[in-house]
mmCIF file of C-alpha atoms in Angstrom:
data_model
loop_
_atom_site.group_PDB
_atom_site.id
_atom_site.type_symbol
_atom_site.label_atom_id
_atom_site.label_comp_id
_atom_site.label_asym_id
_atom_site.label_seq_id
_atom_site.Cartn_x
_atom_site.Cartn_y
_atom_site.Cartn_z
ATOM 1 C CA MET A 23 92.735 114.035 99.125
ATOM 2 C CA TYR A 24 92.043 111.274 101.635
ATOM 3 C CA ASN A 25 90.716 109.042 98.851
ATOM 4 C CA TYR A 26 94.085 109.374 97.075
ATOM 5 C CA ARG A 27 95.831 108.367 100.323
ATOM 6 C CA VAL A 28 93.632 105.267 100.595
ATOM 7 C CA LYS A 29 94.417 104.217 97.018
ATOM 8 C CA SER A 30 98.132 104.802 97.557
ATOM 9 C CA GLY A 31 98.047 102.638 100.690
ATOM 10 C CA ILE A 32 96.182 99.867 98.853
ATOM 11 C CA HIS A 33 98.711 99.975 95.995
ATOM 12 C CA SER A 34 101.632 99.587 98.422
ATOM 13 C CA ILE A 35 100.013 96.616 100.170
ATOM 14 C CA ASN A 36 99.046 94.903 96.905
ATOM 15 C CA ASN A 37 102.460 95.380 95.321
ATOM 16 C CA GLN A 38 104.292 93.982 98.331
ATOM 17 C CA TYR A 39 102.003 90.941 98.287
ATOM 18 C CA ASN A 40 102.546 90.447 94.534
ATOM 19 C CA ALA A 41 106.316 90.774 94.912
ATOM 20 C CA CYS A 42 106.290 87.936 97.467
ATOM 21 C CA PHE A 43 103.735 85.867 95.540
ATOM 22 C CA TRP A 44 105.595 85.846 92.219
ATOM 23 C CA ALA A 45 108.966 85.344 93.876
ATOM 24 C CA LEU A 46 107.555 82.189 95.503
ATOM 25 C CA VAL A 47 106.003 81.006 92.220
ATOM 26 C CA LYS A 48 109.246 81.576 90.302
ATOM 27 C CA SER A 49 111.085 79.601 93.005
ATOM 28 C CA GLY A 50 108.949 76.530 92.247
ATOM 29 C CA LYS A 51 105.788 76.821 94.350
ATOM 30 C CA THR A 52 102.345 76.524 92.777
ATOM 31 C CA GLU A 53 100.090 79.585 92.914
ATOM 32 C CA LYS A 54 97.926 77.860 95.520
ATOM 33 C CA GLU A 55 100.979 77.100 97.679
ATOM 34 C CA ALA A 56 102.171 80.698 97.334
ATOM 35 C CA HIS A 57 98.777 82.061 98.440
ATOM 36 C CA GLN A 58 98.815 79.666 101.409
ATOM 37 C CA ALA A 59 102.352 80.702 102.393
ATOM 38 C CA LEU A 60 101.303 84.371 102.471
ATOM 39 C CA LYS A 61 97.973 83.847 104.203
ATOM 40 C CA GLY A 62 97.746 85.845 107.425
ATOM 41 C CA THR A 63 101.160 87.521 106.972
ATOM 42 C CA PHE A 64 101.804 91.146 107.883
ATOM 43 C CA SER A 65 103.959 93.711 106.098
ATOM 44 C CA LYS A 66 107.001 92.945 108.266
ATOM 45 C CA ASP A 67 106.588 89.196 107.552
ATOM 46 C CA LYS A 68 106.648 89.800 103.786
ATOM 47 C CA ASN A 69 109.738 91.999 104.065
ATOM 48 C CA LYS A 70 111.452 89.257 106.072
ATOM 49 C CA LEU A 71 110.433 86.569 103.552
ATOM 50 C CA LEU A 72 111.832 88.539 100.602
ATOM 51 C CA LEU A 73 115.087 89.283 102.409
ATOM 52 C CA GLN A 74 115.734 85.818 103.849
ATOM 53 C CA GLN A 75 114.553 83.646 100.954
ATOM 54 C CA PHE A 76 115.381 85.839 97.958
ATOM 55 C CA GLN A 77 117.914 88.414 99.265
ATOM 56 C CA VAL A 78 115.597 91.207 98.171
ATOM 57 C CA ASN A 79 115.162 94.335 100.276
ATOM 58 C CA TYR A 80 111.670 95.475 99.340
ATOM 59 C CA ASN A 81 112.409 99.067 100.361
ATOM 60 C CA ASP A 82 115.150 99.183 97.706
ATOM 61 C CA GLU A 83 112.743 98.264 94.902
ATOM 62 C CA PRO A 84 112.043 101.087 92.397
ATOM 63 C CA ALA A 85 109.531 103.616 93.705
ATOM 64 C CA VAL A 86 107.421 103.213 90.552
ATOM 65 C CA PHE A 87 106.593 99.672 91.727
ATOM 66 C CA ARG A 88 106.126 100.435 95.419
ATOM 67 C CA LYS A 89 104.320 103.784 95.224
ATOM 68 C CA GLY A 90 102.756 103.830 91.765
ATOM 69 C CA SER A 91 102.742 106.853 89.459
ATOM 70 C CA SER A 92 101.151 110.266 89.890
ATOM 71 C CA VAL A 93 100.427 112.491 86.896
ATOM 72 C CA TYR A 94 99.791 116.175 87.563
ATOM 73 C CA ARG A 95 100.539 119.681 86.290
ATOM 74 C CA ASP A 96 103.584 121.091 88.029
ATOM 75 C CA LYS A 97 104.510 124.738 88.087
ATOM 76 C CA VAL A 98 107.986 125.268 86.645
ATOM 77 C CA LYS A 99 109.973 128.340 85.712
ATOM 78 C CA THR A 100 111.297 128.455 82.138
ATOM 79 C CA GLU A 101 113.041 130.983 79.944
ATOM 80 C CA ASP A 102 110.839 132.403 77.200
ATOM 81 C CA TYR A 103 112.612 132.149 73.805
ATOM 82 C CA GLY A 104 116.032 132.822 75.272
ATOM 83 C CA ASN A 105 114.782 135.676 77.394
ATOM 84 C CA PRO A 106 116.628 135.611 80.748
ATOM 85 C CA ILE A 107 113.364 136.495 82.498
ATOM 86 C CA LYS A 108 111.897 133.241 83.756
ATOM 87 C CA ARG A 109 108.158 132.737 83.648
ATOM 88 C CA THR A 110 106.055 130.258 85.609
ATOM 89 C CA ARG A 111 104.408 127.679 83.376
ATOM 90 C CA GLU A 112 102.562 124.418 83.858
ATOM 91 C CA ALA A 113 104.218 121.197 82.749
ATOM 92 C CA ILE A 114 102.812 117.671 82.801
ATOM 93 C CA THR A 115 104.832 115.759 85.397
ATOM 94 C CA VAL A 116 104.961 112.040 86.166
ATOM 95 C CA SER A 117 106.430 111.130 89.554
ATOM 96 C CA ASN A 118 106.497 108.345 92.111
ATOM 97 C CA PHE A 119 105.827 110.179 95.361
ATOM 98 C CA ASP A 120 104.378 108.887 98.622
ATOM 99 C CA LEU A 121 100.755 110.108 98.681
ATOM 100 C CA ILE A 122 99.939 108.583 102.089
ATOM 101 C CA GLY A 123 101.755 111.196 104.170
ATOM 102 C CA PRO A 124 101.022 114.923 104.225
ATOM 103 C CA GLU A 125 104.321 116.087 102.675
ATOM 104 C CA PHE A 126 103.272 115.841 99.011
ATOM 105 C CA TRP A 127 99.961 117.617 99.565
ATOM 106 C CA GLU A 128 101.529 120.357 101.654
ATOM 107 C CA THR A 129 104.043 121.178 98.902
ATOM 108 C CA HIS A 130 101.473 120.840 96.095
ATOM 109 C CA GLN A 131 98.474 122.589 97.598
ATOM 110 C CA TYR A 132 97.672 124.309 94.325
ATOM 111 C CA ILE A 133 96.603 120.950 92.787
ATOM 112 C CA LEU A 134 93.443 120.833 94.875
ATOM 113 C CA GLY A 135 93.226 124.602 95.169
ATOM 114 C CA GLU A 136 92.874 125.247 91.453
ATOM 115 C CA ALA A 137 90.512 122.349 90.945
ATOM 116 C CA SER A 138 88.128 123.991 93.343
ATOM 117 C CA ASP A 139 88.553 127.687 92.677
ATOM 118 C CA TYR A 140 84.824 128.068 92.954
ATOM 119 C CA LEU A 141 83.076 125.962 95.550
ATOM 120 C CA CYS A 142 79.501 126.580 96.616
ATOM 121 C CA VAL A 143 79.295 126.995 100.397
ATOM 122 C CA GLY A 144 75.999 127.982 101.998
ATOM 123 C CA GLY A 145 74.575 129.039 98.638
ATOM 124 C CA LYS A 146 77.485 131.404 97.870
ATOM 125 C CA GLU A 147 80.515 130.855 95.706
ATOM 126 C CA LYS A 148 83.704 130.829 97.736
ATOM 127 C CA TYR A 149 87.204 131.043 96.373
ATOM 128 C CA GLY A 150 90.222 129.282 97.784
ATOM 129 C CA TYR A 151 91.883 126.081 98.879
ATOM 130 C CA GLU A 152 90.753 126.406 102.494
ATOM 131 C CA TYR A 153 87.246 125.267 101.552
ATOM 132 C CA VAL A 154 88.553 122.029 100.037
ATOM 133 C CA LYS A 155 90.905 120.839 102.739
ATOM 134 C CA LYS A 156 88.768 119.696 105.633
ATOM 135 C CA PHE A 157 91.521 119.610 108.256
ATOM 136 C CA ASP A 158 93.549 122.610 107.187
ATOM 137 C CA ASN A 159 94.239 123.745 110.765
ATOM 138 C CA ILE A 160 96.225 121.337 112.900
ATOM 139 C CA HIS A 161 94.137 120.147 115.813
ATOM 140 C CA LYS A 162 96.003 118.335 118.570
ATOM 141 C CA LEU A 163 94.046 115.870 120.685
ATOM 142 C CA PRO A 164 94.128 116.716 124.420
ATOM 143 C CA CYS A 165 97.012 115.218 126.375
ATOM 144 C CA SER A 166 96.437 112.407 128.883
ATOM 145 C CA ASN A 167 93.134 111.427 127.288
ATOM 146 C CA TRP A 168 92.018 108.011 126.123
ATOM 147 C CA THR A 169 91.263 108.428 122.414
ATOM 148 C CA ILE A 170 88.500 106.474 120.687
ATOM 149 C CA VAL A 171 88.451 106.248 116.896
ATOM 150 C CA ARG A 172 85.158 104.905 115.562
ATOM 151 C CA ILE A 173 85.152 103.688 111.960
ATOM 152 C CA SER A 174 81.769 102.992 110.365
ATOM 153 C CA ALA A 175 80.714 102.104 106.827
ATOM 154 C CA CYS A 176 78.666 104.551 104.774
ATOM 155 C CA GLN A 177 75.632 103.302 102.810
ATOM 156 C CA PHE A 178 76.267 99.820 104.164
ATOM 157 C CA ASP A 179 72.759 98.588 103.336
ATOM 158 C CA GLN A 180 73.431 99.217 99.661
ATOM 159 C CA PHE A 181 76.894 97.643 99.924
ATOM 160 C CA SER A 182 75.355 94.572 101.611
ATOM 161 C CA LEU A 183 72.684 94.296 98.923
ATOM 162 C CA ILE A 184 75.174 94.549 96.051
ATOM 163 C CA HIS A 185 77.348 91.816 97.570
ATOM 164 C CA SER A 186 74.416 89.593 98.648
ATOM 165 C CA PHE A 187 75.194 89.514 102.369
ATOM 166 C CA ASP A 188 72.997 87.220 104.462
ATOM 167 C CA LYS A 189 70.235 88.906 106.460
ATOM 168 C CA PRO A 190 70.005 89.714 109.321
ATOM 169 C CA ASN A 191 73.638 88.715 109.941
ATOM 170 C CA ASP A 192 76.390 87.655 107.583
ATOM 171 C CA GLU A 193 78.883 85.764 109.710
ATOM 172 C CA THR A 194 81.610 85.904 107.055
ATOM 173 C CA ALA A 195 81.284 89.677 106.719
ATOM 174 C CA LEU A 196 81.596 90.047 110.491
ATOM 175 C CA ARG A 197 84.678 87.822 110.549
ATOM 176 C CA LEU A 198 86.186 90.003 107.823
ATOM 177 C CA MET A 199 85.634 93.072 110.023
ATOM 178 C CA ASN A 200 87.306 91.241 112.925
ATOM 179 C CA ALA A 201 90.285 90.376 110.726
ATOM 180 C CA CYS A 202 90.633 94.051 109.822
ATOM 181 C CA ALA A 203 90.509 94.947 113.529
ATOM 182 C CA SER A 204 93.318 92.490 114.282
ATOM 183 C CA LEU A 205 95.430 94.018 111.518
ATOM 184 C CA MET A 206 94.723 97.494 112.888
ATOM 185 C CA MET A 207 96.047 96.435 116.295
ATOM 186 C CA GLU A 208 99.136 95.024 114.593
ATOM 187 C CA GLN A 209 99.620 98.242 112.619
ATOM 188 C CA PHE A 210 99.026 100.533 115.614
ATOM 189 C CA PRO A 211 100.550 99.138 118.847
ATOM 190 C CA ASP A 212 98.945 102.007 120.781
ATOM 191 C CA ILE A 213 95.477 100.526 120.199
ATOM 192 C CA ILE A 214 94.616 98.698 123.416
ATOM 193 C CA PHE A 215 91.063 97.577 122.632
ATOM 194 C CA GLY A 216 88.594 97.293 119.775
ATOM 195 C CA TYR A 217 84.862 96.689 119.749
ATOM 196 C CA GLY A 218 82.808 96.058 116.623
ATOM 197 C CA PHE A 219 79.413 95.003 115.385
ATOM 198 C CA ASP A 220 77.484 95.196 112.124
ATOM 199 C CA ASN A 221 79.225 97.905 110.060
ATOM 200 C CA GLU A 222 81.402 99.650 112.653
ATOM 201 C CA TYR A 223 84.481 99.243 114.852
ATOM 202 C CA SER A 224 85.661 101.433 117.746
ATOM 203 C CA PHE A 225 89.371 101.483 118.620
ATOM 204 C CA VAL A 226 90.701 102.727 121.963
ATOM 205 C CA PHE A 227 94.178 104.263 121.903
ATOM 206 C CA GLN A 228 96.210 104.272 125.092
ATOM 207 C CA GLU A 229 96.146 107.377 127.224
ATOM 208 C CA LYS A 230 99.641 108.653 126.448
ATOM 209 C CA THR A 231 99.773 107.804 122.754
ATOM 210 C CA GLU A 232 102.000 110.087 120.709
ATOM 211 C CA LEU A 233 100.803 108.752 117.363
ATOM 212 C CA TYR A 234 101.439 111.557 114.820
ATOM 213 C CA GLN A 235 102.074 113.838 117.811
ATOM 214 C CA ARG A 236 98.328 113.525 118.528
ATOM 215 C CA ASP A 237 97.469 115.366 115.299
ATOM 216 C CA GLU A 238 93.784 114.548 114.839
ATOM 217 C CA ARG A 239 93.692 114.878 111.055
ATOM 218 C CA LEU A 240 96.654 112.516 110.574
ATOM 219 C CA ILE A 241 95.220 109.940 112.985
ATOM 220 C CA ILE A 242 91.891 110.051 111.145
ATOM 221 C CA SER A 243 93.501 109.839 107.718
ATOM 222 C CA SER A 244 95.818 106.984 108.667
ATOM 223 C CA CYS A 245 93.148 104.901 110.431
ATOM 224 C CA LEU A 246 90.724 105.389 107.564
ATOM 225 C CA SER A 247 93.328 104.486 104.937
ATOM 226 C CA CYS A 248 94.554 101.391 106.776
ATOM 227 C CA PHE A 249 91.129 99.975 107.652
ATOM 228 C CA THR A 250 89.882 100.428 104.070
ATOM 229 C CA SER A 251 93.052 98.854 102.683
ATOM 230 C CA PHE A 252 92.816 95.863 105.032
ATOM 231 C CA TYR A 253 89.142 95.320 104.127
ATOM 232 C CA MET A 254 89.888 95.225 100.406
ATOM 233 C CA MET A 255 93.072 93.185 100.832
ATOM 234 C CA LYS A 256 91.299 90.520 102.912
ATOM 235 C CA TRP A 257 88.125 90.360 100.805
ATOM 236 C CA LYS A 258 89.190 87.409 98.629
ATOM 237 C CA GLU A 259 90.285 85.412 101.663
ATOM 238 C CA TYR A 260 86.810 85.600 103.185
ATOM 239 C CA PHE A 261 84.737 85.789 99.991
ATOM 240 C CA PRO A 262 86.723 83.711 97.455
ATOM 241 C CA SER A 263 83.700 83.249 95.178
ATOM 242 C CA LYS A 264 82.486 86.874 95.307
ATOM 243 C CA GLU A 265 83.927 89.780 93.417
ATOM 244 C CA LEU A 266 84.290 93.080 95.267
ATOM 245 C CA VAL A 267 81.969 95.040 92.985
ATOM 246 C CA GLN A 268 82.594 98.399 94.617
ATOM 247 C CA PRO A 269 85.020 99.496 97.338
ATOM 248 C CA PRO A 270 83.640 100.101 100.828
ATOM 249 C CA HIS A 271 83.397 103.675 102.082
ATOM 250 C CA PHE A 272 84.091 104.358 105.741
ATOM 251 C CA GLN A 273 83.802 107.466 107.879
ATOM 252 C CA VAL A 274 85.687 108.251 111.088
ATOM 253 C CA GLU A 275 84.754 109.935 114.354
ATOM 254 C CA VAL A 276 87.112 110.719 117.227
ATOM 255 C CA PHE A 277 86.238 110.977 120.930
ATOM 256 C CA CYS A 278 88.442 111.755 123.936
ATOM 257 C CA ASN A 279 87.793 110.620 127.512
ATOM 258 C CA LEU A 280 89.636 111.380 130.723
ATOM 259 C CA GLU A 281 89.039 108.118 132.595
ATOM 260 C CA PRO A 282 88.938 104.397 131.726
ATOM 261 C CA ARG A 283 85.553 104.241 133.459
ATOM 262 C CA ILE A 284 84.079 106.596 130.850
ATOM 263 C CA VAL A 285 85.639 104.553 128.056
ATOM 264 C CA CYS A 286 84.055 101.399 129.503
ATOM 265 C CA ASP A 287 80.690 103.173 129.685
ATOM 266 C CA TYR A 288 81.030 104.148 126.022
ATOM 267 C CA LEU A 289 81.838 100.550 125.018
ATOM 268 C CA SER A 290 78.907 99.243 127.075
ATOM 269 C CA GLN A 291 76.638 101.726 125.318
ATOM 270 C CA ARG A 292 77.845 100.477 121.917
ATOM 271 C CA GLN A 293 77.207 96.895 123.003
ATOM 272 C CA SER A 294 73.691 97.835 124.085
ATOM 273 C CA GLU A 295 73.173 99.426 120.662
ATOM 274 C CA CYS A 296 74.434 96.195 119.076
ATOM 275 C CA HIS A 297 71.849 94.166 121.011
ATOM 276 C CA ASN A 298 68.954 96.493 120.176
ATOM 277 C CA ARG A 299 69.847 96.847 116.511
ATOM 278 C CA ASN A 300 70.419 93.134 116.002
ATOM 279 C CA GLN A 301 67.266 92.085 117.817
ATOM 280 C CA TYR A 302 65.215 94.426 115.628
ATOM 281 C CA ALA A 303 66.978 93.253 112.439
ATOM 282 C CA THR A 304 66.429 89.605 113.376
ATOM 283 C CA CYS A 305 62.688 90.180 113.821
ATOM 284 C CA PHE A 306 62.427 92.309 110.693
ATOM 285 C CA TRP A 307 64.103 89.843 108.344
ATOM 286 C CA MET A 308 62.308 86.836 109.824
ATOM 287 C CA LEU A 309 59.017 88.603 109.098
ATOM 288 C CA VAL A 310 60.106 89.490 105.562
ATOM 289 C CA LYS A 311 61.300 85.938 104.862
ATOM 290 C CA SER A 312 57.958 84.625 106.136
ATOM 291 C CA GLY A 313 56.105 86.614 103.464
ATOM 292 C CA GLU A 314 55.450 90.033 105.005
ATOM 293 C CA ASP A 315 56.463 93.015 102.889
ATOM 294 C CA GLU A 316 59.003 95.383 104.411
ATOM 295 C CA ASN A 317 56.511 98.145 105.235
ATOM 296 C CA LYS A 318 54.270 95.644 107.013
ATOM 297 C CA ALA A 319 57.244 94.274 108.974
ATOM 298 C CA LYS A 320 58.144 97.794 110.114
ATOM 299 C CA GLU A 321 54.554 98.406 111.179
ATOM 300 C CA ILE A 322 54.462 95.193 113.218
ATOM 301 C CA LEU A 323 57.691 96.140 115.042
ATOM 302 C CA LYS A 324 56.750 99.768 115.623
ATOM 303 C CA ASP A 325 56.987 100.743 119.335
ATOM 304 C CA THR A 326 57.788 97.176 120.430
ATOM 305 C CA LEU A 327 59.987 96.564 123.477
ATOM 306 C CA PRO A 328 62.788 93.956 123.664
ATOM 307 C CA LYS A 329 60.507 91.493 125.468
ATOM 308 C CA ASP A 330 57.887 91.953 122.718
ATOM 309 C CA LYS A 331 60.437 91.095 120.041
ATOM 310 C CA ASN A 332 61.605 88.036 121.961
ATOM 311 C CA GLU A 333 58.001 86.901 122.276
ATOM 312 C CA LEU A 334 57.341 87.497 118.568
ATOM 313 C CA LEU A 335 60.361 85.418 117.545
ATOM 314 C CA PHE A 336 59.419 82.593 119.883
ATOM 315 C CA GLN A 337 55.703 82.447 119.069
ATOM 316 C CA ARG A 338 55.876 82.945 115.291
ATOM 317 C CA PHE A 339 59.190 81.275 114.472
ATOM 318 C CA GLN A 340 59.988 79.080 117.502
ATOM 319 C CA MET A 341 63.244 80.993 117.863
ATOM 320 C CA ASN A 342 64.861 81.814 121.203
ATOM 321 C CA TYR A 343 66.817 85.005 120.502
ATOM 322 C CA ASN A 344 69.132 84.354 123.461
ATOM 323 C CA ASN A 345 70.350 81.207 121.706
ATOM 324 C CA GLU A 346 71.509 83.093 118.633
ATOM 325 C CA PRO A 347 75.329 83.244 118.146
ATOM 326 C CA ALA A 348 76.989 85.602 120.614
ATOM 327 C CA MET A 349 78.827 87.354 117.760
ATOM 328 C CA PHE A 350 75.482 88.654 116.493
ATOM 329 C CA ARG A 351 74.002 89.622 119.876
ATOM 330 C CA LYS A 352 77.089 90.889 121.730
ATOM 331 C CA GLY A 353 79.435 92.024 118.966
ATOM 332 C CA SER A 354 83.198 91.398 118.947
ATOM 333 C CA CYS A 355 85.885 92.498 121.424
ATOM 334 C CA ALA A 356 89.491 92.638 120.200
ATOM 335 C CA TYR A 357 92.289 92.927 122.759
ATOM 336 C CA ARG A 358 95.798 91.673 123.444
ATOM 337 C CA GLN A 359 96.190 88.512 125.475
ATOM 338 C CA LYS A 360 99.424 87.103 126.856
ATOM 339 C CA VAL A 361 100.485 83.800 125.294
ATOM 340 C CA GLU A 362 101.316 81.629 128.294
ATOM 341 C CA ALA A 363 103.012 78.871 126.286
ATOM 342 C CA SER A 364 105.543 81.275 124.776
ATOM 343 C CA GLU A 365 109.066 81.318 126.255
ATOM 344 C CA ASP A 366 109.378 85.039 125.486
ATOM 345 C CA GLU A 367 106.658 87.424 126.613
ATOM 346 C CA ARG A 368 104.254 87.672 123.688
ATOM 347 C CA TRP A 369 100.848 89.284 123.408
ATOM 348 C CA ASP A 370 98.567 88.158 120.591
ATOM 349 C CA VAL A 371 95.294 89.744 119.534
ATOM 350 C CA ALA A 372 92.272 87.797 120.791
ATOM 351 C CA VAL A 373 88.703 88.257 119.541
ATOM 352 C CA ALA A 374 85.858 87.331 121.911
ATOM 353 C CA HIS A 375 82.076 87.756 121.972
ATOM 354 C CA VAL A 376 81.248 88.475 125.600
ATOM 355 C CA ASP A 377 79.378 90.902 127.848
ATOM 356 C CA MET A 378 81.527 93.916 128.704
ATOM 357 C CA GLY A 379 80.197 94.166 132.240
ATOM 358 C CA PRO A 380 82.183 94.762 135.467
ATOM 359 C CA HIS A 381 83.319 91.135 135.594
ATOM 360 C CA PHE A 382 84.929 91.399 132.143
ATOM 361 C CA TRP A 383 86.919 94.503 133.079
ATOM 362 C CA THR A 384 87.951 93.001 136.425
ATOM 363 C CA THR A 385 89.392 89.923 134.716
ATOM 364 C CA HIS A 386 90.952 92.015 131.932
ATOM 365 C CA SER A 387 92.366 94.869 133.982
ATOM 366 C CA HIS A 388 95.621 94.623 131.976
ATOM 367 C CA VAL A 389 93.837 96.249 129.016
ATOM 368 C CA PHE A 390 94.073 99.685 130.621
ATOM 369 C CA ASN A 391 97.033 99.049 132.921
ATOM 370 C CA ARG A 392 99.499 97.470 130.483
ATOM 371 C CA ARG A 393 102.197 99.794 129.149
#
């Protein structure tokens, strides 16, 4: 079900972009100029462009364009050969519903239910829709808790290999992740902070967020759909000469914490993990590129401490790990920063690659205090 929501979200984003793009081209712009005019725009910007320049309200466009088409078997009641007794039958139905929200799936539960009448659970066949729908019971996140949503890619090594990412770090791929994080903060104003490295990003929602009335399954579904959509939408901007061979697959975890201090500890722990993982990967791929096979490289690095890895890099490759780009070693912090030059109070998303120690939180106290 959540995969259908992702595809529906991607369709909506792509169609809105295409509506703007071809309107600009038909007005006289070249395709390159149209792409440039839309670069970095958000959904609200595209709606404004269509309305102001072309007097088109995108929300009034036919649903078949905005939402796509769904084909399914619907249960309808029909009279049987003039018999007044109505019988329930299945009829092929084509409609243009919104698949992103829960309404369609709640009123058409039988679609997934019948497709999974028999599902093997624990070695036994189980009957019923409840085994298909992962979040069937509504679970509200605790009130007055800082919520962390961590999104991480599944089978990212394979995805990196298929798309020929640089090892140990692909700067363009990391910048794409940062762009997705910025769009997430634009989409969800309740996100106060994001931290990412390698194949994951953690987003901190403000303490009193009422997003989806704190319904965990809807928060998970929406964050997963949006992040995946942004990644695919932005791919060509960051990899213009590479085709997206297969879509990325992300998974989501949710944590709740009572105090900002605990949230900061969590983020510091993720940054420590970033350092350890990247230092190991840097050593590993330098060894492989120097001629060692992968098994040998793993054997060399087995049980080594951080100082051992630093020494290995310096002695064998004349590389000082501490001089590597901060984005690789420290990860990326995304947060809102006040634009001083603006006449009106405006907060833009900033991305920095810094240590998240006490000094950082002292100088960025507004992150947790701003309402």
